[in-house]
mmCIF file of C-alpha atoms in Angstrom:
data_model
loop_
_atom_site.group_PDB
_atom_site.id
_atom_site.type_symbol
_atom_site.label_atom_id
_atom_site.label_comp_id
_atom_site.label_asym_id
_atom_site.label_seq_id
_atom_site.Cartn_x
_atom_site.Cartn_y
_atom_site.Cartn_z
ATOM 1 C CA MET A 1 0.016 -0.086 -0.343
ATOM 2 C CA LEU A 2 0.949 3.708 -0.545
ATOM 3 C CA SER A 3 1.495 6.131 2.256
ATOM 4 C CA THR A 4 -0.673 9.249 2.199
ATOM 5 C CA LEU A 5 3.029 11.047 0.795
ATOM 6 C CA GLU A 6 3.514 8.831 -1.772
ATOM 7 C CA ARG A 7 -0.119 9.396 -2.930
ATOM 8 C CA HIS A 8 -0.187 12.656 -2.704
ATOM 9 C CA ILE A 9 3.804 12.979 -5.047
ATOM 10 C CA LEU A 10 1.377 10.448 -7.438
ATOM 11 C CA ALA A 11 -1.726 12.421 -7.581
ATOM 12 C CA ARG A 12 0.246 15.258 -8.788
ATOM 13 C CA LEU A 13 2.162 13.355 -11.186
ATOM 14 C CA ILE A 14 -1.103 13.234 -12.662
ATOM 15 C CA ARG A 15 -2.058 16.258 -12.995
ATOM 16 C CA LEU A 16 0.562 17.272 -14.426
ATOM 17 C CA PHE A 17 1.353 15.069 -16.833
ATOM 18 C CA VAL A 18 -2.022 15.105 -18.621
ATOM 19 C CA PRO A 19 -2.167 18.653 -19.619
ATOM 20 C CA VAL A 20 1.470 17.896 -20.863
ATOM 21 C CA LEU A 21 1.751 15.579 -22.916
ATOM 22 C CA LEU A 22 -1.664 16.642 -24.800
ATOM 23 C CA GLY A 23 1.117 19.869 -24.990
ATOM 24 C CA THR A 24 3.451 18.139 -26.125
ATOM 25 C CA CYS A 25 1.085 16.450 -28.763
ATOM 26 C CA ALA A 26 -0.277 19.743 -29.557
ATOM 27 C CA LEU A 27 2.462 21.810 -30.863
ATOM 28 C CA PHE A 28 4.093 18.425 -32.213
ATOM 29 C CA GLY A 29 1.043 17.572 -34.526
ATOM 30 C CA LEU A 30 0.725 21.550 -35.473
ATOM 31 C CA ALA A 31 4.356 21.056 -37.032
ATOM 32 C CA ALA A 32 3.027 18.132 -39.058
ATOM 33 C CA THR A 33 0.668 19.050 -40.314
ATOM 34 C CA LEU A 34 2.713 22.412 -41.645
ATOM 35 C CA ARG A 35 5.307 19.651 -42.872
ATOM 36 C CA LEU A 36 2.314 18.311 -45.381
ATOM 37 C CA LEU A 37 0.282 21.306 -45.664
ATOM 38 C CA GLN A 38 4.091 22.448 -47.201
ATOM 39 C CA MET A 39 4.206 19.193 -49.687
ATOM 40 C CA SER A 40 1.832 20.539 -52.455
ATOM 41 C CA GLU A 41 0.642 18.002 -54.533
ATOM 42 C CA LEU A 42 -1.070 17.154 -51.164
ATOM 43 C CA SER A 43 -5.232 18.870 -51.133
ATOM 44 C CA ALA A 44 -6.321 20.280 -47.825
ATOM 45 C CA TYR A 45 -8.679 17.106 -47.872
ATOM 46 C CA GLN A 46 -6.001 14.597 -48.217
ATOM 47 C CA VAL A 47 -3.940 16.456 -45.238
ATOM 48 C CA ALA A 48 -6.912 15.888 -43.288
ATOM 49 C CA LEU A 49 -6.826 12.599 -44.920
ATOM 50 C CA LEU A 50 -2.782 12.121 -43.234
ATOM 51 C CA ILE A 51 -3.229 13.571 -39.647
ATOM 52 C CA PRO A 52 -5.241 11.347 -37.701
ATOM 53 C CA TRP A 53 -2.044 8.586 -38.273
ATOM 54 C CA VAL A 54 0.659 10.887 -38.434
ATOM 55 C CA LEU A 55 0.768 11.428 -34.414
ATOM 56 C CA PRO A 56 0.483 8.000 -33.798
ATOM 57 C CA PHE A 57 3.949 7.877 -34.837
ATOM 58 C CA LEU A 58 5.695 10.596 -32.522
ATOM 59 C CA LEU A 59 3.421 8.634 -29.222
ATOM 60 C CA PRO A 60 6.663 6.646 -28.824
ATOM 61 C CA TYR A 61 8.780 9.005 -28.520
ATOM 62 C CA LEU A 62 6.642 12.436 -26.710
ATOM 63 C CA VAL A 63 5.206 9.504 -24.158
ATOM 64 C CA PRO A 64 8.410 9.489 -22.673
ATOM 65 C CA LEU A 65 9.905 13.130 -23.039
ATOM 66 C CA ALA A 66 6.447 14.606 -21.573
ATOM 67 C CA TYR A 67 6.892 12.385 -18.997
ATOM 68 C CA ALA A 68 10.385 13.377 -18.035
ATOM 69 C CA ALA A 69 9.640 17.090 -18.357
ATOM 70 C CA THR A 70 6.637 15.360 -15.729
ATOM 71 C CA VAL A 71 8.970 14.365 -13.355
ATOM 72 C CA ALA A 72 11.006 16.739 -13.297
ATOM 73 C CA LEU A 73 9.147 19.746 -13.335
ATOM 74 C CA VAL A 74 7.246 18.019 -9.483
ATOM 75 C CA LEU A 75 10.295 16.768 -7.746
ATOM 76 C CA GLY A 76 11.794 20.169 -9.032
ATOM 77 C CA ARG A 77 9.292 21.909 -7.346
ATOM 78 C CA MET A 78 8.670 19.650 -4.520
ATOM 79 C CA VAL A 79 13.525 20.692 -4.232
ATOM 80 C CA ALA A 80 12.856 24.402 -4.722
ATOM 81 C CA ASP A 81 10.549 24.430 -2.534
ATOM 82 C CA GLN A 82 12.213 22.598 -0.047
ATOM 83 C CA GLU A 83 9.708 20.020 0.448
ATOM 84 C CA VAL A 84 12.376 17.206 0.285
ATOM 85 C CA LEU A 85 14.670 18.832 2.846
ATOM 86 C CA ALA A 86 12.048 18.487 5.105
ATOM 87 C CA TYR A 87 11.382 15.029 4.038
ATOM 88 C CA VAL A 88 14.381 13.576 4.661
ATOM 89 C CA SER A 89 15.358 16.041 8.129
ATOM 90 C CA LEU A 90 12.644 13.423 9.230
ATOM 91 C CA GLY A 91 13.740 10.034 7.814
ATOM 92 C CA VAL A 92 11.801 9.674 4.698
ATOM 93 C CA PRO A 93 15.043 8.887 1.951
ATOM 94 C CA ARG A 94 14.982 10.582 -1.200
ATOM 95 C CA ARG A 95 14.522 7.239 -3.307
ATOM 96 C CA SER A 96 10.487 6.833 -1.465
ATOM 97 C CA LEU A 97 10.297 10.607 -2.943
ATOM 98 C CA ALA A 98 11.185 9.378 -6.159
ATOM 99 C CA TRP A 99 9.377 5.907 -5.602
ATOM 100 C CA PRO A 100 5.439 7.118 -7.086
ATOM 101 C CA ALA A 101 8.057 8.586 -10.457
ATOM 102 C CA VAL A 102 8.451 4.722 -10.995
ATOM 103 C CA LEU A 103 5.090 4.022 -10.385
ATOM 104 C CA LEU A 104 3.772 5.713 -12.284
ATOM 105 C CA ALA A 105 5.925 3.985 -14.755
ATOM 106 C CA VAL A 106 4.806 1.079 -15.447
ATOM 107 C CA PRO A 107 1.447 1.356 -16.200
ATOM 108 C CA LEU A 108 3.124 3.843 -19.395
ATOM 109 C CA THR A 109 5.546 1.629 -19.638
ATOM 110 C CA ALA A 110 2.971 -1.304 -20.618
ATOM 111 C CA LEU A 111 1.230 1.181 -22.244
ATOM 112 C CA MET A 112 3.557 2.100 -25.168
ATOM 113 C CA ALA A 113 5.111 -1.307 -25.583
ATOM 114 C CA TRP A 114 1.224 -1.600 -27.046
ATOM 115 C CA ILE A 115 1.404 1.458 -29.352
ATOM 116 C CA GLY A 116 4.553 0.380 -30.469
ATOM 117 C CA ALA A 117 3.510 -2.794 -31.616
ATOM 118 C CA THR A 118 -0.070 -2.671 -32.513
ATOM 119 C CA VAL A 119 -1.362 1.137 -32.539
ATOM 120 C CA VAL A 120 1.939 2.580 -34.831
ATOM 121 C CA PRO A 121 2.569 -0.575 -37.981
ATOM 122 C CA HIS A 122 -1.743 -0.222 -37.607
ATOM 123 C CA CYS A 123 -1.475 3.961 -38.165
ATOM 124 C CA TYR A 124 2.103 2.997 -40.448
ATOM 125 C CA GLN A 125 -0.468 1.150 -43.128
ATOM 126 C CA ARG A 126 -3.001 3.736 -42.764
ATOM 127 C CA ARG A 127 -1.435 6.556 -43.548
ATOM 128 C CA LYS A 128 0.630 5.101 -46.783
ATOM 129 C CA GLU A 129 -3.358 4.230 -48.223
ATOM 130 C CA ALA A 130 -4.597 8.060 -47.175
ATOM 131 C CA GLY A 131 -1.033 8.911 -48.764
ATOM 132 C CA GLN A 132 -1.558 7.089 -51.922
ATOM 133 C CA ALA A 133 -4.824 9.649 -52.646
ATOM 134 C CA VAL A 134 -2.045 11.747 -54.324
ATOM 135 C CA PHE A 135 -1.840 9.011 -57.114
ATOM 136 C CA GLU A 136 -6.045 7.876 -57.090
ATOM 137 C CA GLN A 137 -6.124 10.824 -60.927
ATOM 138 C CA PHE A 138 -3.519 8.164 -62.482
ATOM 139 C CA ARG A 139 -5.729 4.956 -61.603
ATOM 140 C CA SER A 140 -8.419 5.987 -64.129
ATOM 141 C CA LEU A 141 -6.489 8.266 -66.901
ATOM 142 C CA GLY A 142 -10.051 7.437 -69.992
ATOM 143 C CA GLU A 143 -9.409 9.102 -72.280
ATOM 144 C CA GLY A 144 -7.423 12.183 -72.919
ATOM 145 C CA GLU A 145 -4.956 14.329 -74.150
ATOM 146 C CA HIS A 146 -1.971 16.521 -72.620
ATOM 147 C CA LEU A 147 -1.941 15.851 -69.132
ATOM 148 C CA SER A 148 1.229 17.288 -66.646
ATOM 149 C CA HIS A 149 1.580 17.379 -62.997
ATOM 150 C CA THR A 150 4.374 18.970 -61.120
ATOM 151 C CA PHE A 151 6.346 16.850 -58.036
ATOM 152 C CA PRO A 152 8.181 19.294 -56.303
ATOM 153 C CA SER A 153 8.724 18.187 -53.099
ATOM 154 C CA ARG A 154 10.502 15.443 -55.452
ATOM 155 C CA GLY A 155 12.267 18.011 -57.640
ATOM 156 C CA PHE A 156 10.737 16.444 -60.999
ATOM 157 C CA GLY A 157 7.571 17.192 -63.129
ATOM 158 C CA LEU A 158 5.787 14.924 -65.145
ATOM 159 C CA TYR A 159 4.016 15.522 -68.873
ATOM 160 C CA VAL A 160 2.569 13.072 -71.130
ATOM 161 C CA ARG A 161 0.973 14.018 -74.755
ATOM 162 C CA ARG A 162 -1.116 10.772 -74.860
ATOM 163 C CA HIS A 163 -2.824 8.563 -72.778
ATOM 164 C CA GLY A 164 -5.859 5.913 -72.618
ATOM 165 C CA PRO A 165 -6.814 2.224 -71.979
ATOM 166 C CA GLU A 166 -3.204 0.740 -74.318
ATOM 167 C CA GLY A 167 -1.162 2.880 -71.747
ATOM 168 C CA LEU A 168 0.852 6.335 -72.079
ATOM 169 C CA GLU A 169 2.147 8.340 -75.840
ATOM 170 C CA GLY A 170 4.248 11.215 -75.442
ATOM 171 C CA VAL A 171 6.132 10.883 -72.144
ATOM 172 C CA VAL A 172 8.243 13.517 -70.863
ATOM 173 C CA LEU A 173 9.726 13.904 -67.270
ATOM 174 C CA PHE A 174 11.672 17.449 -66.655
ATOM 175 C CA SER A 175 13.970 18.136 -63.302
ATOM 176 C CA ASP A 176 11.897 21.241 -61.169
ATOM 177 C CA ALA A 177 13.705 24.152 -59.575
ATOM 178 C CA PRO A 178 11.437 24.034 -56.297
ATOM 179 C CA ALA A 179 13.355 21.173 -54.795
ATOM 180 C CA PRO A 180 13.723 19.945 -51.421
ATOM 181 C CA LYS A 181 17.398 19.980 -52.533
ATOM 182 C CA SER A 182 19.766 21.723 -55.022
ATOM 183 C CA ILE A 183 19.198 19.133 -58.583
ATOM 184 C CA ASP A 184 23.295 19.993 -59.861
ATOM 185 C CA ASP A 185 21.984 18.818 -63.429
ATOM 186 C CA GLN A 186 19.253 19.553 -65.535
ATOM 187 C CA VAL A 187 17.874 16.166 -66.918
ATOM 188 C CA VAL A 188 14.820 15.621 -69.418
ATOM 189 C CA ILE A 189 13.520 12.134 -69.763
ATOM 190 C CA VAL A 190 11.494 11.981 -73.440
ATOM 191 C CA ALA A 191 10.219 8.060 -73.668
ATOM 192 C CA ARG A 192 8.106 7.541 -76.463
ATOM 193 C CA ARG A 193 5.694 4.747 -74.881
ATOM 194 C CA GLY A 194 4.681 3.820 -70.960
ATOM 195 C CA ALA A 195 2.285 2.663 -68.593
ATOM 196 C CA ILE A 196 0.822 4.417 -65.234
ATOM 197 C CA ASP A 197 1.171 1.327 -62.062
ATOM 198 C CA LEU A 198 0.216 2.092 -58.504
ATOM 199 C CA ASP A 199 2.607 -0.073 -56.360
ATOM 200 C CA ASP A 200 1.985 -1.539 -53.059
ATOM 201 C CA ALA A 201 4.029 1.037 -50.933
ATOM 202 C CA GLY A 202 2.853 4.515 -51.499
ATOM 203 C CA GLY A 203 3.386 5.370 -53.634
ATOM 204 C CA LEU A 204 3.544 5.527 -58.234
ATOM 205 C CA THR A 205 5.675 3.569 -61.105
ATOM 206 C CA LEU A 206 6.528 4.941 -64.391
ATOM 207 C CA LEU A 207 7.963 2.438 -67.072
ATOM 208 C CA LEU A 208 8.648 3.775 -70.479
ATOM 209 C CA GLU A 209 10.041 2.133 -73.307
ATOM 210 C CA ASP A 210 11.827 3.721 -76.330
ATOM 211 C CA VAL A 211 13.520 6.137 -73.923
ATOM 212 C CA THR A 212 15.585 9.332 -74.794
ATOM 213 C CA GLY A 213 17.918 11.061 -71.709
ATOM 214 C CA THR A 214 18.877 14.223 -71.364
ATOM 215 C CA VAL A 215 21.349 15.507 -68.991
ATOM 216 C CA GLN A 216 22.729 19.246 -68.927
ATOM 217 C CA ARG A 217 25.471 19.900 -66.168
ATOM 218 C CA ARG A 218 25.170 22.505 -64.540
ATOM 219 C CA GLU A 219 29.189 23.679 -63.777
ATOM 220 C CA ASP A 220 29.074 23.737 -67.505
ATOM 221 C CA PRO A 221 25.571 25.197 -68.882
ATOM 222 C CA THR A 222 27.154 26.322 -71.857
ATOM 223 C CA GLY A 223 28.944 22.782 -73.143
ATOM 224 C CA PRO A 224 26.936 19.725 -75.197
ATOM 225 C CA PRO A 225 23.828 17.610 -72.912
ATOM 226 C CA ILE A 226 24.478 14.623 -72.445
ATOM 227 C CA ARG A 227 22.635 11.995 -74.253
ATOM 228 C CA MET A 228 21.605 8.920 -73.787
ATOM 229 C CA ARG A 229 19.345 5.734 -74.951
ATOM 230 C CA LEU A 230 17.601 3.276 -73.358
ATOM 231 C CA ASP A 231 15.217 1.018 -74.298
ATOM 232 C CA ARG A 232 13.480 1.092 -71.061
ATOM 233 C CA TYR A 233 13.322 2.929 -67.851
ATOM 234 C CA VAL A 234 11.405 2.605 -64.432
ATOM 235 C CA GLN A 235 10.614 5.992 -62.551
ATOM 236 C CA ARG A 236 9.758 6.055 -58.612
ATOM 237 C CA ILE A 237 7.378 8.741 -57.502
ATOM 238 C CA GLY A 238 6.614 8.579 -53.381
ATOM 239 C CA LEU A 239 5.664 10.816 -51.030
ATOM 240 C CA SER A 240 7.619 10.522 -48.219
ATOM 241 C CA GLY A 241 11.125 9.390 -49.585
ATOM 242 C CA ARG A 242 12.795 5.848 -50.939
ATOM 243 C CA ARG A 243 11.076 3.510 -47.776
ATOM 244 C CA ARG A 244 14.612 1.938 -46.601
ATOM 245 C CA LEU A 245 12.816 -0.487 -44.355
ATOM 246 C CA LYS A 246 9.101 -1.709 -44.660
ATOM 247 C CA GLU A 247 9.289 -3.313 -40.512
ATOM 248 C CA GLN A 248 6.647 -0.444 -39.846
ATOM 249 C CA ASP A 249 4.203 -1.941 -41.307
ATOM 250 C CA TYR A 250 3.789 -5.271 -38.906
ATOM 251 C CA SER A 251 3.366 -6.339 -35.491
ATOM 252 C CA THR A 252 6.214 -6.338 -33.166
ATOM 253 C CA ALA A 253 4.167 -10.498 -33.069
ATOM 254 C CA ASP A 254 5.010 -10.334 -36.513
ATOM 255 C CA LEU A 255 8.203 -9.110 -36.588
ATOM 256 C CA ARG A 256 9.931 -11.493 -33.612
ATOM 257 C CA ALA A 257 8.376 -14.823 -36.019
ATOM 258 C CA ARG A 258 10.401 -13.333 -38.302
ATOM 259 C CA SER A 259 13.050 -12.865 -36.620
ATOM 260 C CA ALA A 260 13.195 -16.535 -35.430
ATOM 261 C CA LEU A 261 12.356 -17.778 -38.080
ATOM 262 C CA GLY A 262 15.571 -15.974 -40.168
ATOM 263 C CA ALA A 263 17.602 -17.951 -36.770
ATOM 264 C CA ARG A 264 16.780 -20.890 -37.171
ATOM 265 C CA ARG A 265 17.154 -20.740 -41.017
ATOM 266 C CA GLU A 266 20.814 -19.532 -39.716
ATOM 267 C CA ARG A 267 21.625 -22.654 -37.899
ATOM 268 C CA LEU A 268 19.964 -24.975 -40.486
ATOM 269 C CA ALA A 269 23.159 -23.097 -43.070
ATOM 270 C CA ALA A 270 25.471 -22.983 -40.596
ATOM 271 C CA ALA A 271 24.977 -26.831 -39.809
ATOM 272 C CA HIS A 272 25.168 -27.967 -43.905
ATOM 273 C CA GLY A 273 26.989 -24.629 -45.533
ATOM 274 C CA GLY A 274 28.091 -24.462 -49.211
ATOM 275 C CA ALA A 275 24.440 -24.012 -51.069
ATOM 276 C CA ALA A 276 22.735 -23.954 -48.291
ATOM 277 C CA ALA A 277 24.672 -20.812 -46.665
ATOM 278 C CA PHE A 278 24.611 -18.771 -49.435
ATOM 279 C CA LEU A 279 20.949 -18.982 -49.717
ATOM 280 C CA VAL A 280 20.517 -17.161 -46.103
ATOM 281 C CA ALA A 281 24.098 -15.115 -47.245
ATOM 282 C CA ASP A 282 21.514 -11.843 -48.430
ATOM 283 C CA ASP A 283 18.513 -12.613 -46.543
ATOM 284 C CA ARG A 284 19.322 -9.133 -43.864
ATOM 285 C CA GLY A 285 14.572 -8.892 -43.504
ATOM 286 C CA ALA A 286 15.451 -11.320 -40.103
ATOM 287 C CA PHE A 287 17.977 -9.592 -38.891
ATOM 288 C CA HIS A 288 15.917 -5.757 -39.530
ATOM 289 C CA ALA A 289 13.055 -7.493 -37.951
ATOM 290 C CA GLY A 290 14.913 -7.957 -34.667
ATOM 291 C CA LEU A 291 16.852 -4.988 -34.683
ATOM 292 C CA GLU A 292 13.102 -3.354 -35.290
ATOM 293 C CA VAL A 293 11.876 -5.143 -32.242
ATOM 294 C CA ALA A 294 14.624 -3.912 -30.536
ATOM 295 C CA THR A 295 14.178 -0.295 -31.432
ATOM 296 C CA ARG A 296 10.285 -0.775 -30.396
ATOM 297 C CA VAL A 297 11.611 -2.280 -26.425
ATOM 298 C CA ALA A 298 13.864 -0.032 -25.504
ATOM 299 C CA LEU A 299 11.251 2.675 -26.943
ATOM 300 C CA ALA A 300 8.356 1.117 -24.611
ATOM 301 C CA ALA A 301 10.936 0.182 -21.635
ATOM 302 C CA ALA A 302 12.118 4.401 -22.096
ATOM 303 C CA PRO A 303 8.716 5.964 -19.156
ATOM 304 C CA LEU A 304 10.351 4.086 -16.609
ATOM 305 C CA VAL A 305 14.198 4.031 -17.627
ATOM 306 C CA LEU A 306 13.719 8.904 -18.241
ATOM 307 C CA ALA A 307 11.371 8.556 -14.953
ATOM 308 C CA LEU A 308 15.281 6.536 -12.799
ATOM 309 C CA LEU A 309 17.356 9.085 -14.841
ATOM 310 C CA VAL A 310 15.560 13.004 -14.194
ATOM 311 C CA SER A 311 14.863 11.798 -10.283
ATOM 312 C CA GLY A 312 18.015 11.095 -9.756
ATOM 313 C CA LEU A 313 19.158 14.204 -11.356
ATOM 314 C CA THR A 314 17.040 16.321 -9.819
ATOM 315 C CA PHE A 315 17.829 15.172 -6.451
ATOM 316 C CA LEU A 316 21.059 16.111 -7.356
ATOM 317 C CA VAL A 317 21.357 18.828 -8.661
ATOM 318 C CA GLN A 318 19.591 20.494 -5.736
ATOM 319 C CA ALA A 319 17.915 23.095 -7.099
ATOM 320 C CA ARG A 320 15.671 26.648 -5.583
ATOM 321 C CA SER A 321 14.133 26.898 -9.296
ATOM 322 C CA PRO A 322 12.190 24.290 -11.005
ATOM 323 C CA LEU A 323 12.884 25.432 -14.008
ATOM 324 C CA VAL A 324 16.879 23.773 -13.762
ATOM 325 C CA PRO A 325 15.791 20.281 -13.284
ATOM 326 C CA LEU A 326 13.127 20.533 -15.964
ATOM 327 C CA VAL A 327 16.265 21.825 -18.794
ATOM 328 C CA LEU A 328 18.211 19.600 -17.220
ATOM 329 C CA GLY A 329 16.072 16.351 -16.901
ATOM 330 C CA LEU A 330 15.499 17.024 -20.836
ATOM 331 C CA GLY A 331 18.708 17.387 -22.070
ATOM 332 C CA GLY A 332 19.508 14.533 -19.427
ATOM 333 C CA SER A 333 16.937 13.072 -21.137
ATOM 334 C CA ALA A 334 18.687 13.162 -24.753
ATOM 335 C CA ALA A 335 21.756 13.182 -24.162
ATOM 336 C CA LEU A 336 21.914 9.741 -22.188
ATOM 337 C CA TYR A 337 19.272 7.856 -23.993
ATOM 338 C CA PHE A 338 17.111 9.457 -27.434
ATOM 339 C CA PHE A 339 21.021 10.276 -28.417
ATOM 340 C CA PRO A 340 22.505 6.284 -27.849
ATOM 341 C CA LEU A 341 19.324 5.244 -28.515
ATOM 342 C CA LEU A 342 19.959 6.815 -32.677
ATOM 343 C CA VAL A 343 23.405 5.931 -31.661
ATOM 344 C CA GLY A 344 22.429 2.319 -31.482
ATOM 345 C CA ARG A 345 20.512 1.709 -33.827
ATOM 346 C CA SER A 346 22.392 3.233 -36.152
ATOM 347 C CA LEU A 347 25.782 1.331 -35.235
ATOM 348 C CA GLY A 348 22.637 -2.105 -34.897
ATOM 349 C CA GLU A 349 22.758 -1.262 -38.144
ATOM 350 C CA HIS A 350 25.926 -1.301 -40.261
ATOM 351 C CA LEU A 351 27.589 -4.399 -36.866
ATOM 352 C CA ALA A 352 25.195 -6.439 -37.815
ATOM 353 C CA LEU A 353 24.314 -6.497 -33.674
ATOM 354 C CA PRO A 354 20.208 -6.281 -33.758
ATOM 355 C CA ALA A 355 20.017 -5.601 -29.711
ATOM 356 C CA LEU A 356 22.469 -2.208 -29.520
ATOM 357 C CA PRO A 357 19.747 0.331 -29.149
ATOM 358 C CA LEU A 358 19.024 -0.894 -26.027
ATOM 359 C CA ALA A 359 22.307 -0.462 -24.905
ATOM 360 C CA ALA A 360 20.538 3.170 -24.823
ATOM 361 C CA CYS A 361 18.848 2.017 -21.774
ATOM 362 C CA ALA A 362 21.525 0.737 -19.843
ATOM 363 C CA VAL A 363 23.089 3.789 -20.310
ATOM 364 C CA ALA A 364 20.176 5.761 -18.817
ATOM 365 C CA LEU A 365 19.868 3.276 -16.267
ATOM 366 C CA VAL A 366 23.694 3.362 -14.484
ATOM 367 C CA ALA A 367 23.306 7.241 -15.160
ATOM 368 C CA GLY A 368 19.817 7.178 -13.609
ATOM 369 C CA LEU A 369 21.666 4.727 -10.531
ATOM 370 C CA LEU A 370 25.062 6.814 -10.505
ATOM 371 C CA ALA A 371 22.989 10.383 -9.953
ATOM 372 C CA ALA A 372 20.723 8.995 -7.321
ATOM 373 C CA ARG A 373 23.447 7.205 -4.213
ATOM 374 C CA ARG A 374 25.092 10.791 -5.296
ATOM 375 C CA ALA A 375 22.627 12.501 -3.949
ATOM 376 C CA GLU A 376 21.852 10.170 -1.074
ATOM 377 C CA ARG A 377 25.229 11.190 0.233
ATOM 378 C CA PRO A 378 25.473 14.934 2.531
ATOM 379 C CA PRO A 379 26.559 17.351 1.240
ATOM 380 C CA GLY A 380 30.787 16.900 0.949
ATOM 381 C CA GLY A 381 30.210 13.679 3.050
ATOM 382 C CA ASN A 382 31.154 10.312 2.727
ATOM 383 C CA ALA A 383 28.718 8.047 2.016
#
């Protein structure tokens, strides 16, 4: 059973966490909406379809961030008002004051595990479906002439002289200036025939035949252009760039099954060698599945890990202003948890160590325990 003091601190945490989380979600949701509105390929209606499926992607990061700010504000206020000093003088250890923050982090961790395992993959699929709405006009073009469409965020435009059930005729792909990254060369691709296909990954694919490509080097605008002839050319147009992985489409249970299957294949290949080893040598699906599972586990544990880290840092600093532990808590969370998580994800992919993202939890836990242990020592004394 919780003591009266622990229930009081727990109630303060809950009362502050709800508005902090709502404010954080509103702020980042507004930023995501503005980013979608900047994509000129999307209409206002299509943006409205995408918004409900964008915010859940941010929850695995926003919930730990909001909870870290809540713990820092509540405990920091108690330190600034010298409540902690009064409780410690009465024999209440600081770890008992941090216990309500850890206790509230347990259901949040379970909630984050569920969101990462089921909600985020579902929203990822729905967002992909909503994003494909921009290409619906190409699904049934019918017969017509002089179709033109630009994709500014992708840096090029499309022109079709004639389209009908038999396909496209007179297709021109050209570089478009307002690209997010500078275009080094002016590229024009002209095809005599072509076809349009909507793929399952959320994009438009142009299949062109009898192609002539012209490249004008920007560093030599007065020089002769480079021309090439191709029998076939494939151009894929996506709304959100090239997707390197597709693990976000699947639930954690499916990813675990995929990872286990890959592990069994590797053991079988190691046992038999030869052709069996060759067949699984390029199978990276199981590895990426394990990497995604490790990342989701690390994000799910974030509320619990950050509660220990922030409470330890707050008690260690003993600041007179509650803003100091807030800045320190958010900065410490970024430096000791989120940054190691990103580095662990990147290194895990390059070093073929799928469990490396979990190292972020270890870094934050060690830092939090060290800070808490140092905070328990008397000022200027030994433990």
